[in-house]
N, CA and C atoms as an extended XYZ file, in Angstrom:
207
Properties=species:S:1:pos:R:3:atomname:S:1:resname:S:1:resid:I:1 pbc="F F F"
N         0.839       -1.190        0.000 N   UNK     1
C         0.000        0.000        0.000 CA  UNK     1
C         0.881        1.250        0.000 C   UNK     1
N         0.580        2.345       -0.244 N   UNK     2
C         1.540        3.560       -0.361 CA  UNK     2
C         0.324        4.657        0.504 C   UNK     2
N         0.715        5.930        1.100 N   UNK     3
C         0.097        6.798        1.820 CA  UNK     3
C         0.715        7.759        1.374 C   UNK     3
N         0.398        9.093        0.878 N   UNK     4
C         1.213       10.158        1.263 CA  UNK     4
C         0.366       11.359        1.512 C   UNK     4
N         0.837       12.177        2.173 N   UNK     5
C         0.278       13.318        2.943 CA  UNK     5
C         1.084       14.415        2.388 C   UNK     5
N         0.099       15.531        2.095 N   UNK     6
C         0.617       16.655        1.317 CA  UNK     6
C         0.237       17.938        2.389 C   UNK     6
N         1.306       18.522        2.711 N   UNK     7
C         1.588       19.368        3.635 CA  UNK     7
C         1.578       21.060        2.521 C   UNK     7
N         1.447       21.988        2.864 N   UNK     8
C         1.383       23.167        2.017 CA  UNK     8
C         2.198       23.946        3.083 C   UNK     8
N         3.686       24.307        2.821 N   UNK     9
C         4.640       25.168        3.392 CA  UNK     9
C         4.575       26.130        2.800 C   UNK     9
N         4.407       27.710        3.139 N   UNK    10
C         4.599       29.069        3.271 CA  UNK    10
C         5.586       29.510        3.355 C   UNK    10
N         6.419       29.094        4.711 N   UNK    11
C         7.528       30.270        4.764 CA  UNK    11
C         8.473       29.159        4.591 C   UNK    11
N         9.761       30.198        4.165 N   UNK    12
C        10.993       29.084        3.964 CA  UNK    12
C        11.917       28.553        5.247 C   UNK    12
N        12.392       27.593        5.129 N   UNK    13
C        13.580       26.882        6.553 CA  UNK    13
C        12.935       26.753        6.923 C   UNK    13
N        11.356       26.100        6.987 N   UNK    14
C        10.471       25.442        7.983 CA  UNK    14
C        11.063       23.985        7.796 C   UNK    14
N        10.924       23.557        9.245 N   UNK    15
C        11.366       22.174        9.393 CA  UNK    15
C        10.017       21.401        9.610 C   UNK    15
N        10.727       20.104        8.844 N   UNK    16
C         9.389       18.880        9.007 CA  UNK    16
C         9.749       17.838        9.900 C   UNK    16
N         9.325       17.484       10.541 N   UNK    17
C         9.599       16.458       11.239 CA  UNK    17
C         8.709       15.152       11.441 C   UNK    17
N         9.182       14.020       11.925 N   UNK    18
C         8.515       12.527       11.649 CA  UNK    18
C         8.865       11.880       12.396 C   UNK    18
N         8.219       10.968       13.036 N   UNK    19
C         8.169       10.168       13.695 CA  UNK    19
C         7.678        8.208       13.595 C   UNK    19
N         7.443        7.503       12.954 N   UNK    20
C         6.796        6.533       12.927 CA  UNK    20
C         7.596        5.152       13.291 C   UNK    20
N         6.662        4.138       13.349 N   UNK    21
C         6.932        2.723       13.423 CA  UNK    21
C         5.939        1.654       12.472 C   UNK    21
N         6.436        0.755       11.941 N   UNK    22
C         5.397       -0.464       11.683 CA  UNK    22
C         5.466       -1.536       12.306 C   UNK    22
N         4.093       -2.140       11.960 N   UNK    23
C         3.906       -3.519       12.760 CA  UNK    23
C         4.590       -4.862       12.454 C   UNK    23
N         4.964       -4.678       11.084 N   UNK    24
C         5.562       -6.505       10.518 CA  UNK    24
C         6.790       -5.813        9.587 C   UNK    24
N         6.711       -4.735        8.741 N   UNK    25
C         7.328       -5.011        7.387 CA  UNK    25
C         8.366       -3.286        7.275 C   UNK    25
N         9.465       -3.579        6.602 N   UNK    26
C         9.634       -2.246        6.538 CA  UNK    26
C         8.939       -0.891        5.700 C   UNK    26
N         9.935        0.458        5.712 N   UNK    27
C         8.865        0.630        4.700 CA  UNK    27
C         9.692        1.727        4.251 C   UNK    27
N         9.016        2.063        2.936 N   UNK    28
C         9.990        3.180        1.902 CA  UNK    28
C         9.486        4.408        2.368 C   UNK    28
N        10.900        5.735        2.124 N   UNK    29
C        10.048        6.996        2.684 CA  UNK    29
C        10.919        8.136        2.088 C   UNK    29
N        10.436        8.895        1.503 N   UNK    30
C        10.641        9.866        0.703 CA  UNK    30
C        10.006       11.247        0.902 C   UNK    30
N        10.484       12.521        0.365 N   UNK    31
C         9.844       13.518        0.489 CA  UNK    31
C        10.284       14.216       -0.863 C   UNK    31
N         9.355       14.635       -1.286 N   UNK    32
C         8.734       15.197       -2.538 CA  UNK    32
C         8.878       17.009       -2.864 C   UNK    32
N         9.257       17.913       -3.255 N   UNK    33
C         8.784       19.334       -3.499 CA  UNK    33
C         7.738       19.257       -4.556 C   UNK    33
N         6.213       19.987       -4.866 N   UNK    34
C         5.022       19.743       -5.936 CA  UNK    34
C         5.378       21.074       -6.289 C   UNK    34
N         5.783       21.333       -7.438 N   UNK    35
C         6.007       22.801       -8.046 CA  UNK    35
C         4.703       22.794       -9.636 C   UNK    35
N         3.739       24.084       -9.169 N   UNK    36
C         2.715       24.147      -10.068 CA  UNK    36
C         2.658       25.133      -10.505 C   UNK    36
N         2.763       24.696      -12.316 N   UNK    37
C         3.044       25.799      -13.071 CA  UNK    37
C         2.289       27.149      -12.620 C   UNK    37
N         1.077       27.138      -11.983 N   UNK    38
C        -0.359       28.404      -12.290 CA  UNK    38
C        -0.497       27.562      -10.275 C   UNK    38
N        -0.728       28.507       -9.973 N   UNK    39
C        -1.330       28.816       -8.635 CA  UNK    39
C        -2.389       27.748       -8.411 C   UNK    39
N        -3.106       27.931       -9.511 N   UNK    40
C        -5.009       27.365       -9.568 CA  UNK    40
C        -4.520       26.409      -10.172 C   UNK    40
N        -3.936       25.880      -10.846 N   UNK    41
C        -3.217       24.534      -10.982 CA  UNK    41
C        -3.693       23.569       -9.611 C   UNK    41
N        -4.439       22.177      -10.753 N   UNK    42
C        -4.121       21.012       -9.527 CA  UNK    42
C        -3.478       19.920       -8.592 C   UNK    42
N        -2.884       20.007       -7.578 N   UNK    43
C        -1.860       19.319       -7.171 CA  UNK    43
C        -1.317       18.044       -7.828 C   UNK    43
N        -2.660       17.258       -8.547 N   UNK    44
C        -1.820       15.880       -9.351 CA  UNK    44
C        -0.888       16.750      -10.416 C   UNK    44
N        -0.910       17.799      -11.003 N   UNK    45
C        -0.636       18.142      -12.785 CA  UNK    45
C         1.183       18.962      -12.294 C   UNK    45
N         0.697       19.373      -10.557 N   UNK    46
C         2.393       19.358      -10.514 CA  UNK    46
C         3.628       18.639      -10.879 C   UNK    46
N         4.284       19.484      -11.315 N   UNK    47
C         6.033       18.784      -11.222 CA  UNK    47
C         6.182       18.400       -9.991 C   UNK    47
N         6.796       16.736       -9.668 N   UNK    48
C         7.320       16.668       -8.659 CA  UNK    48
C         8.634       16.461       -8.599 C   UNK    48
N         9.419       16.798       -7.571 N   UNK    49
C        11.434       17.156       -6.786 CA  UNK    49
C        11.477       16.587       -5.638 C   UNK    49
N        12.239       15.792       -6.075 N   UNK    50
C        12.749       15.328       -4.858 CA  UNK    50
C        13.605       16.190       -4.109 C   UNK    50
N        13.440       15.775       -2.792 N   UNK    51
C        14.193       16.881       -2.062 CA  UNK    51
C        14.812       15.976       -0.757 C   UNK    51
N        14.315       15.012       -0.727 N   UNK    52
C        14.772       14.088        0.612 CA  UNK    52
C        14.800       12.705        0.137 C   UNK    52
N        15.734       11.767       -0.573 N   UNK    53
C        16.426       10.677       -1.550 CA  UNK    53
C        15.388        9.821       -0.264 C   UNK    53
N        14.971        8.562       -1.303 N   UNK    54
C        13.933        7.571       -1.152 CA  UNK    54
C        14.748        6.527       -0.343 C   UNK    54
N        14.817        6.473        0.929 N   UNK    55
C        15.535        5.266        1.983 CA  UNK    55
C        14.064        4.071        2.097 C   UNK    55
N        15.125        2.800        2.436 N   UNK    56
C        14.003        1.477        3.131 CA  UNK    56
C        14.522        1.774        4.019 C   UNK    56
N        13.384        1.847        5.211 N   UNK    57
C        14.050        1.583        6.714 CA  UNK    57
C        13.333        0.349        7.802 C   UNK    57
N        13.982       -0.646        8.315 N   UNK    58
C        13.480       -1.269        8.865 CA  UNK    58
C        12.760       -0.588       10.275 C   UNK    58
N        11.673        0.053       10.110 N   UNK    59
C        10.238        0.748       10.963 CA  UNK    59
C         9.947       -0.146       11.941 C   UNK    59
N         9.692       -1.507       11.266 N   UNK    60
C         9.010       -2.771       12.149 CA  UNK    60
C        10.447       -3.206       13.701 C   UNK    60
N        11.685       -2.673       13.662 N   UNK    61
C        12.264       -3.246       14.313 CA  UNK    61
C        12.810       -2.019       15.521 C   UNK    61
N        12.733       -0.679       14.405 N   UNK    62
C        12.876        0.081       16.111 CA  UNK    62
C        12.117        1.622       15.397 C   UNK    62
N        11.582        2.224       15.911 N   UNK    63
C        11.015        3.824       15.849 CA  UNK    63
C        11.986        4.708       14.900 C   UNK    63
N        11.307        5.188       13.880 N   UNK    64
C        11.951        6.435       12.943 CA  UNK    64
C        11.844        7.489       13.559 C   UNK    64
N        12.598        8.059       13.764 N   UNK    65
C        12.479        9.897       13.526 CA  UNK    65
C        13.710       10.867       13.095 C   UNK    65
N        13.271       11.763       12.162 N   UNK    66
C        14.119       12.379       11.451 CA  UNK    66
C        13.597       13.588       11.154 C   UNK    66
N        14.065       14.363       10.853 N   UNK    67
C        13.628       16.017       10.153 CA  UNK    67
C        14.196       16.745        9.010 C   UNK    67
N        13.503       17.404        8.279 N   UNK    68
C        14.452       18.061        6.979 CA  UNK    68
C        13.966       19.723        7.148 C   UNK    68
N        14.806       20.725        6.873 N   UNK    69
C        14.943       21.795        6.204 CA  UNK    69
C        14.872       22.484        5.164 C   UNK    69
């Protein structure tokens, strides 16, 4: 299954931060920049940037937490 949650940042050098665990399996985790051509533009038709490189982390065996800038 995949989840992702789309956050809308304003000001710049805001930090994100995270926390999670899973129950059995690890899991992939990435963070995205959505750059849209037109304002009124809809979030699928954005360009997406990576901005935080796609790690597996074994979740199921001890607690994530990390933060980006």
């Amino acid at each position: 299954s995949k989840l992702e949650i789309n956050l809308t940042i304003d000001k710049p050098n805001t930090t994100i931060s995270w926390e999670y665990k899973t129950i059995d399996y690890d899991i992939g985790f990435s963070i995205f920049q959505l750059i849209k051509k037109n304002k009124d533009d809809d979030i699928k038709n954005a360009e997406r940037k990576e901005v935080y490189p796609f790690v597996r982390l074994n979740a199921h065996l001890e607690t994530v937490q990390d933060q980006f800038v």
